[in-house]
């Protein structure tokens, strides 16, 4: 099963701390969560996050707010391998992969069914000559909207190029 995902995170040049994650499966099923245990005092001091990410988050009473451990358990259950296993895709995927993998701790703690890499949409798009893509009309930096948009772009391209 192919999964498209996006994370929002706090980073300071040394660490990447998950704020929210959105995942859309190839079959259309979706997962979204906000990290209740994120470093909210530091996030509050980050003007870019306060302007671009925080406004998209649901109210703190929303059940999508979960602890890091709850999100790890959810993600581990949501990412279900089929006969093709699990294929992860993200846009500018390097930071997203770290944010996802660190849900489980160190690299060696990644659940065995979850791939140790995420396919890079930018690489696939470049290999195809950077054709026009659908516009994302709203929800930019809302992780679930970004994941939905990535899936739409991927489907618009008709899948990855054969060389990827
Ligand atoms: Mg995003």
PDB file of N, CA, C and O in Angstrom, residues 70-127:
ATOM      1  N   UNK A  70       0.773   7.799  21.761  1.00  0.00           N
ATOM      2  CA  UNK A  70      -0.497   7.437  21.098  1.00  0.00           C
ATOM      3  C   UNK A  70      -0.367   7.560  19.583  1.00  0.00           C
ATOM      4  O   UNK A  70      -0.857   6.695  18.838  1.00  0.00           O
ATOM      5  N   UNK A  71       0.295   8.621  19.131  1.00  0.00           N
ATOM      6  CA  UNK A  71       0.471   8.797  17.681  1.00  0.00           C
ATOM      7  C   UNK A  71       1.329   7.670  17.119  1.00  0.00           C
ATOM      8  O   UNK A  71       1.021   7.105  16.062  1.00  0.00           O
ATOM      9  N   UNK A  72       2.379   7.307  17.829  1.00  0.00           N
ATOM     10  CA  UNK A  72       3.238   6.198  17.364  1.00  0.00           C
ATOM     11  C   UNK A  72       2.412   4.920  17.217  1.00  0.00           C
ATOM     12  O   UNK A  72       2.504   4.219  16.195  1.00  0.00           O
ATOM     13  N   UNK A  73       1.603   4.626  18.211  1.00  0.00           N
ATOM     14  CA  UNK A  73       0.777   3.407  18.143  1.00  0.00           C
ATOM     15  C   UNK A  73      -0.214   3.485  16.992  1.00  0.00           C
ATOM     16  O   UNK A  73      -0.412   2.511  16.261  1.00  0.00           O
ATOM     17  N   UNK A  74      -0.839   4.664  16.828  1.00  0.00           N
ATOM     18  CA  UNK A  74      -1.810   4.845  15.740  1.00  0.00           C
ATOM     19  C   UNK A  74      -1.143   4.662  14.376  1.00  0.00           C
ATOM     20  O   UNK A  74      -1.685   3.995  13.489  1.00  0.00           O
ATOM     21  N   UNK A  75       0.007   5.307  14.208  1.00  0.00           N
ATOM     22  CA  UNK A  75       0.682   5.263  12.900  1.00  0.00           C
ATOM     23  C   UNK A  75       1.120   3.840  12.583  1.00  0.00           C
ATOM     24  O   UNK A  75       0.964   3.353  11.464  1.00  0.00           O
ATOM     25  N   UNK A  76       1.619   3.163  13.603  1.00  0.00           N
ATOM     26  CA  UNK A  76       2.045   1.780  13.412  1.00  0.00           C
ATOM     27  C   UNK A  76       0.872   0.894  12.983  1.00  0.00           C
ATOM     28  O   UNK A  76       1.026  -0.011  12.162  1.00  0.00           O
ATOM     29  N   UNK A  77      -0.323   1.176  13.495  1.00  0.00           N
ATOM     30  CA  UNK A  77      -1.513   0.403  13.109  1.00  0.00           C
ATOM     31  C   UNK A  77      -2.055   0.845  11.758  1.00  0.00           C
ATOM     32  O   UNK A  77      -2.583   0.034  10.999  1.00  0.00           O
ATOM     33  N   UNK A  78      -1.955   2.166  11.480  1.00  0.00           N
ATOM     34  CA  UNK A  78      -2.542   2.692  10.244  1.00  0.00           C
ATOM     35  C   UNK A  78      -1.755   2.237   9.013  1.00  0.00           C
ATOM     36  O   UNK A  78      -2.342   1.971   7.956  1.00  0.00           O
ATOM     37  N   UNK A  79      -0.430   2.184   9.150  1.00  0.00           N
ATOM     38  CA  UNK A  79       0.408   1.785   8.013  1.00  0.00           C
ATOM     39  C   UNK A  79       0.397   0.263   7.918  1.00  0.00           C
ATOM     40  O   UNK A  79       1.143  -0.419   8.608  1.00  0.00           O
ATOM     41  N   UNK A  80      -0.505  -0.234   7.085  1.00  0.00           N
ATOM     42  CA  UNK A  80      -0.656  -1.686   6.984  1.00  0.00           C
ATOM     43  C   UNK A  80      -0.100  -2.173   5.655  1.00  0.00           C
ATOM     44  O   UNK A  80      -0.529  -1.728   4.591  1.00  0.00           O
ATOM     45  N   UNK A  81       0.858  -3.089   5.700  1.00  0.00           N
ATOM     46  CA  UNK A  81       1.394  -3.604   4.451  1.00  0.00           C
ATOM     47  C   UNK A  81       0.384  -4.464   3.705  1.00  0.00           C
ATOM     48  O   UNK A  81      -0.398  -5.184   4.337  1.00  0.00           O
ATOM     49  N   UNK A  82       0.330  -4.342   2.387  1.00  0.00           N
ATOM     50  CA  UNK A  82      -0.401  -5.314   1.573  1.00  0.00           C
ATOM     51  C   UNK A  82       0.650  -6.187   0.881  1.00  0.00           C
ATOM     52  O   UNK A  82       1.797  -6.238   1.341  1.00  0.00           O
ATOM     53  N   UNK A  83       0.277  -6.839  -0.221  1.00  0.00           N
ATOM     54  CA  UNK A  83       1.247  -7.741  -0.863  1.00  0.00           C
ATOM     55  C   UNK A  83       2.477  -7.003  -1.398  1.00  0.00           C
ATOM     56  O   UNK A  83       3.537  -7.597  -1.584  1.00  0.00           O
ATOM     57  N   UNK A  84       2.316  -5.674  -1.598  1.00  0.00           N
ATOM     58  CA  UNK A  84       3.459  -4.871  -2.039  1.00  0.00           C
ATOM     59  C   UNK A  84       4.181  -4.220  -0.858  1.00  0.00           C
ATOM     60  O   UNK A  84       5.074  -3.382  -1.057  1.00  0.00           O
ATOM     61  N   UNK A  85       3.796  -4.557   0.346  1.00  0.00           N
ATOM     62  CA  UNK A  85       4.413  -3.942   1.514  1.00  0.00           C
ATOM     63  C   UNK A  85       3.860  -2.555   1.753  1.00  0.00           C
ATOM     64  O   UNK A  85       2.682  -2.295   1.505  1.00  0.00           O
ATOM     65  N   UNK A  86       4.707  -1.646   2.224  1.00  0.00           N
ATOM     66  CA  UNK A  86       4.338  -0.253   2.480  1.00  0.00           C
ATOM     67  C   UNK A  86       5.289   0.609   1.678  1.00  0.00           C
ATOM     68  O   UNK A  86       6.495   0.391   1.694  1.00  0.00           O
ATOM     69  N   UNK A  87       4.719   1.597   0.967  1.00  0.00           N
ATOM     70  CA  UNK A  87       5.558   2.549   0.221  1.00  0.00           C
ATOM     71  C   UNK A  87       5.192   3.943   0.703  1.00  0.00           C
ATOM     72  O   UNK A  87       4.043   4.364   0.595  1.00  0.00           O
ATOM     73  N   UNK A  88       6.162   4.636   1.256  1.00  0.00           N
ATOM     74  CA  UNK A  88       5.935   5.970   1.804  1.00  0.00           C
ATOM     75  C   UNK A  88       6.355   7.032   0.801  1.00  0.00           C
ATOM     76  O   UNK A  88       7.414   6.922   0.178  1.00  0.00           O
ATOM     77  N   UNK A  89       5.539   8.096   0.685  1.00  0.00           N
ATOM     78  CA  UNK A  89       5.854   9.240  -0.179  1.00  0.00           C
ATOM     79  C   UNK A  89       5.642  10.533   0.592  1.00  0.00           C
ATOM     80  O   UNK A  89       4.651  10.676   1.326  1.00  0.00           O
ATOM     81  N   UNK A  90       6.564  11.458   0.394  1.00  0.00           N
ATOM     82  CA  UNK A  90       6.400  12.797   0.956  1.00  0.00           C
ATOM     83  C   UNK A  90       7.084  13.795   0.023  1.00  0.00           C
ATOM     84  O   UNK A  90       7.869  13.411  -0.848  1.00  0.00           O
ATOM     85  N   UNK A  91       6.745  15.073   0.206  1.00  0.00           N
ATOM     86  CA  UNK A  91       7.314  16.141  -0.614  1.00  0.00           C
ATOM     87  C   UNK A  91       8.389  16.846   0.217  1.00  0.00           C
ATOM     88  O   UNK A  91       8.095  17.300   1.319  1.00  0.00           O
ATOM     89  N   UNK A  92       9.603  16.940  -0.301  1.00  0.00           N
ATOM     90  CA  UNK A  92      10.755  17.363   0.506  1.00  0.00           C
ATOM     91  C   UNK A  92      10.802  16.449   1.738  1.00  0.00           C
ATOM     92  O   UNK A  92      10.651  16.878   2.873  1.00  0.00           O
ATOM     93  N   UNK A  93      10.987  15.166   1.448  1.00  0.00           N
ATOM     94  CA  UNK A  93      10.660  14.098   2.392  1.00  0.00           C
ATOM     95  C   UNK A  93      11.665  13.904   3.522  1.00  0.00           C
ATOM     96  O   UNK A  93      11.353  13.217   4.491  1.00  0.00           O
ATOM     97  N   UNK A  94      12.859  14.464   3.406  1.00  0.00           N
ATOM     98  CA  UNK A  94      13.912  14.111   4.360  1.00  0.00           C
ATOM     99  C   UNK A  94      13.498  14.425   5.803  1.00  0.00           C
ATOM    100  O   UNK A  94      13.613  13.578   6.691  1.00  0.00           O
ATOM    101  N   UNK A  95      13.017  15.633   6.039  1.00  0.00           N
ATOM    102  CA  UNK A  95      12.631  16.005   7.399  1.00  0.00           C
ATOM    103  C   UNK A  95      11.394  15.220   7.845  1.00  0.00           C
ATOM    104  O   UNK A  95      11.279  14.815   8.999  1.00  0.00           O
ATOM    105  N   UNK A  96      10.458  15.011   6.901  1.00  0.00           N
ATOM    106  CA  UNK A  96       9.250  14.252   7.254  1.00  0.00           C
ATOM    107  C   UNK A  96       9.609  12.841   7.693  1.00  0.00           C
ATOM    108  O   UNK A  96       9.028  12.307   8.638  1.00  0.00           O
ATOM    109  N   UNK A  97      10.553  12.234   6.989  1.00  0.00           N
ATOM    110  CA  UNK A  97      10.908  10.857   7.353  1.00  0.00           C
ATOM    111  C   UNK A  97      11.469  10.791   8.769  1.00  0.00           C
ATOM    112  O   UNK A  97      11.145   9.890   9.541  1.00  0.00           O
ATOM    113  N   UNK A  98      12.297  11.769   9.114  1.00  0.00           N
ATOM    114  CA  UNK A  98      12.863  11.785  10.467  1.00  0.00           C
ATOM    115  C   UNK A  98      11.748  11.988  11.502  1.00  0.00           C
ATOM    116  O   UNK A  98      11.698  11.296  12.522  1.00  0.00           O
ATOM    117  N   UNK A  99      10.842  12.926  11.213  1.00  0.00           N
ATOM    118  CA  UNK A  99       9.744  13.182  12.156  1.00  0.00           C
ATOM    119  C   UNK A  99       8.882  11.929  12.346  1.00  0.00           C
ATOM    120  O   UNK A  99       8.457  11.615  13.458  1.00  0.00           O
ATOM    121  N   UNK A 100       8.638  11.198  11.260  1.00  0.00           N
ATOM    122  CA  UNK A 100       7.862   9.954  11.343  1.00  0.00           C
ATOM    123  C   UNK A 100       8.647   8.884  12.104  1.00  0.00           C
ATOM    124  O   UNK A 100       8.136   8.266  13.044  1.00  0.00           O
ATOM    125  N   UNK A 101       9.891   8.681  11.705  1.00  0.00           N
ATOM    126  CA  UNK A 101      10.685   7.596  12.295  1.00  0.00           C
ATOM    127  C   UNK A 101      10.915   7.833  13.789  1.00  0.00           C
ATOM    128  O   UNK A 101      10.913   6.884  14.588  1.00  0.00           O
ATOM    129  N   UNK A 102      11.090   9.097  14.184  1.00  0.00           N
ATOM    130  CA  UNK A 102      11.372   9.377  15.592  1.00  0.00           C
ATOM    131  C   UNK A 102      10.152   9.209  16.490  1.00  0.00           C
ATOM    132  O   UNK A 102      10.290   9.236  17.717  1.00  0.00           O
ATOM    133  N   UNK A 103       8.972   8.994  15.887  1.00  0.00           N
ATOM    134  CA  UNK A 103       7.830   8.605  16.724  1.00  0.00           C
ATOM    135  C   UNK A 103       8.173   7.353  17.521  1.00  0.00           C
ATOM    136  O   UNK A 103       7.672   7.140  18.621  1.00  0.00           O
ATOM    137  N   UNK A 104       9.014   6.520  16.951  1.00  0.00           N
ATOM    138  CA  UNK A 104       9.304   5.208  17.527  1.00  0.00           C
ATOM    139  C   UNK A 104      10.634   5.185  18.271  1.00  0.00           C
ATOM    140  O   UNK A 104      11.048   4.145  18.761  1.00  0.00           O
ATOM    141  N   UNK A 105      11.302   6.333  18.311  1.00  0.00           N
ATOM    142  CA  UNK A 105      12.575   6.395  19.024  1.00  0.00           C
ATOM    143  C   UNK A 105      13.731   6.411  18.045  1.00  0.00           C
ATOM    144  O   UNK A 105      13.710   7.140  17.053  1.00  0.00           O
ATOM    145  N   UNK A 106      14.709   5.569  18.300  1.00  0.00           N
ATOM    146  CA  UNK A 106      15.900   5.535  17.451  1.00  0.00           C
ATOM    147  C   UNK A 106      15.608   4.756  16.168  1.00  0.00           C
ATOM    148  O   UNK A 106      14.602   4.053  16.061  1.00  0.00           O
ATOM    149  N   UNK A 107      16.521   4.855  15.229  1.00  0.00           N
ATOM    150  CA  UNK A 107      16.348   4.200  13.931  1.00  0.00           C
ATOM    151  C   UNK A 107      16.085   2.696  14.096  1.00  0.00           C
ATOM    152  O   UNK A 107      15.261   2.114  13.392  1.00  0.00           O
ATOM    153  N   UNK A 108      16.777   2.076  15.039  1.00  0.00           N
ATOM    154  CA  UNK A 108      16.623   0.630  15.238  1.00  0.00           C
ATOM    155  C   UNK A 108      15.279   0.263  15.858  1.00  0.00           C
ATOM    156  O   UNK A 108      14.927  -0.912  15.913  1.00  0.00           O
ATOM    157  N   UNK A 109      14.542   1.262  16.328  1.00  0.00           N
ATOM    158  CA  UNK A 109      13.237   0.996  16.947  1.00  0.00           C
ATOM    159  C   UNK A 109      12.078   1.091  15.960  1.00  0.00           C
ATOM    160  O   UNK A 109      10.922   0.873  16.342  1.00  0.00           O
ATOM    161  N   UNK A 110      12.366   1.422  14.709  1.00  0.00           N
ATOM    162  CA  UNK A 110      11.299   1.532  13.715  1.00  0.00           C
ATOM    163  C   UNK A 110      10.610   0.172  13.573  1.00  0.00           C
ATOM    164  O   UNK A 110      11.285  -0.842  13.416  1.00  0.00           O
ATOM    165  N   UNK A 111       9.264   0.145  13.641  1.00  0.00           N
ATOM    166  CA  UNK A 111       8.579  -1.146  13.472  1.00  0.00           C
ATOM    167  C   UNK A 111       8.992  -1.793  12.153  1.00  0.00           C
ATOM    168  O   UNK A 111       9.166  -1.094  11.144  1.00  0.00           O
ATOM    169  N   UNK A 112       9.170  -3.098  12.142  1.00  0.00           N
ATOM    170  CA  UNK A 112       9.764  -3.755  10.967  1.00  0.00           C
ATOM    171  C   UNK A 112       8.982  -3.572   9.675  1.00  0.00           C
ATOM    172  O   UNK A 112       9.569  -3.614   8.605  1.00  0.00           O
ATOM    173  N   UNK A 113       7.659  -3.335   9.784  1.00  0.00           N
ATOM    174  CA  UNK A 113       6.889  -3.201   8.536  1.00  0.00           C
ATOM    175  C   UNK A 113       7.026  -1.803   7.912  1.00  0.00           C
ATOM    176  O   UNK A 113       6.618  -1.581   6.774  1.00  0.00           O
ATOM    177  N   UNK A 114       7.561  -0.844   8.671  1.00  0.00           N
ATOM    178  CA  UNK A 114       7.674   0.533   8.163  1.00  0.00           C
ATOM    179  C   UNK A 114       9.022   0.708   7.472  1.00  0.00           C
ATOM    180  O   UNK A 114      10.070   0.458   8.073  1.00  0.00           O
ATOM    181  N   UNK A 115       9.011   1.129   6.189  1.00  0.00           N
ATOM    182  CA  UNK A 115      10.271   1.275   5.452  1.00  0.00           C
ATOM    183  C   UNK A 115      11.210   2.277   6.128  1.00  0.00           C
ATOM    184  O   UNK A 115      10.768   3.244   6.754  1.00  0.00           O
ATOM    185  N   UNK A 116      12.508   2.057   5.963  1.00  0.00           N
ATOM    186  CA  UNK A 116      13.510   2.949   6.545  1.00  0.00           C
ATOM    187  C   UNK A 116      13.788   4.143   5.644  1.00  0.00           C
ATOM    188  O   UNK A 116      14.712   4.915   5.915  1.00  0.00           O
ATOM    189  N   UNK A 117      12.992   4.311   4.585  1.00  0.00           N
ATOM    190  CA  UNK A 117      13.126   5.506   3.754  1.00  0.00           C
ATOM    191  C   UNK A 117      11.759   5.902   3.213  1.00  0.00           C
ATOM    192  O   UNK A 117      10.838   5.087   3.152  1.00  0.00           O
ATOM    193  N   UNK A 118      11.664   7.172   2.845  1.00  0.00           N
ATOM    194  CA  UNK A 118      10.458   7.707   2.218  1.00  0.00           C
ATOM    195  C   UNK A 118      10.812   8.139   0.798  1.00  0.00           C
ATOM    196  O   UNK A 118      11.833   8.805   0.591  1.00  0.00           O
ATOM    197  N   UNK A 119       9.975   7.764  -0.145  1.00  0.00           N
ATOM    198  CA  UNK A 119      10.184   8.203  -1.528  1.00  0.00           C
ATOM    199  C   UNK A 119       9.999   9.711  -1.610  1.00  0.00           C
ATOM    200  O   UNK A 119       9.066  10.264  -1.016  1.00  0.00           O
ATOM    201  N   UNK A 120      10.877  10.343  -2.373  1.00  0.00           N
ATOM    202  CA  UNK A 120      10.882  11.797  -2.510  1.00  0.00           C
ATOM    203  C   UNK A 120      10.073  12.207  -3.738  1.00  0.00           C
ATOM    204  O   UNK A 120      10.442  11.889  -4.877  1.00  0.00           O
ATOM    205  N   UNK A 121       8.985  12.912  -3.500  1.00  0.00           N
ATOM    206  CA  UNK A 121       8.174  13.366  -4.633  1.00  0.00           C
ATOM    207  C   UNK A 121       8.972  14.275  -5.563  1.00  0.00           C
ATOM    208  O   UNK A 121       8.825  14.211  -6.790  1.00  0.00           O
ATOM    209  N   UNK A 122       9.802  15.137  -4.992  1.00  0.00           N
ATOM    210  CA  UNK A 122      10.578  16.063  -5.827  1.00  0.00           C
ATOM    211  C   UNK A 122      11.470  15.304  -6.812  1.00  0.00           C
ATOM    212  O   UNK A 122      11.647  15.722  -7.949  1.00  0.00           O
ATOM    213  N   UNK A 123      12.025  14.201  -6.365  1.00  0.00           N
ATOM    214  CA  UNK A 123      12.904  13.420  -7.233  1.00  0.00           C
ATOM    215  C   UNK A 123      12.106  12.821  -8.389  1.00  0.00           C
ATOM    216  O   UNK A 123      12.541  12.855  -9.545  1.00  0.00           O
ATOM    217  N   UNK A 124      10.943  12.282  -8.071  1.00  0.00           N
ATOM    218  CA  UNK A 124      10.094  11.703  -9.122  1.00  0.00           C
ATOM    219  C   UNK A 124       9.650  12.780 -10.110  1.00  0.00           C
ATOM    220  O   UNK A 124       9.686  12.587 -11.333  1.00  0.00           O
ATOM    221  N   UNK A 125       9.265  13.924  -9.567  1.00  0.00           N
ATOM    222  CA  UNK A 125       8.769  15.026 -10.408  1.00  0.00           C
ATOM    223  C   UNK A 125       9.882  15.542 -11.324  1.00  0.00           C
ATOM    224  O   UNK A 125       9.674  15.780 -12.515  1.00  0.00           O
ATOM    225  N   UNK A 126      11.071  15.699 -10.769  1.00  0.00           N
ATOM    226  CA  UNK A 126      12.219  16.126 -11.576  1.00  0.00           C
ATOM    227  C   UNK A 126      12.521  15.127 -12.674  1.00  0.00           C
ATOM    228  O   UNK A 126      12.806  15.509 -13.814  1.00  0.00           O
ATOM    229  N   UNK A 127      12.450  13.837 -12.340  1.00  0.00           N
ATOM    230  CA  UNK A 127      12.751  12.793 -13.327  1.00  0.00           C
ATOM    231  C   UNK A 127      11.747  12.818 -14.475  1.00  0.00           C
ATOM    232  O   UNK A 127      12.039  12.360 -15.580  1.00  0.00           O
TER     233      UNK A 127
END
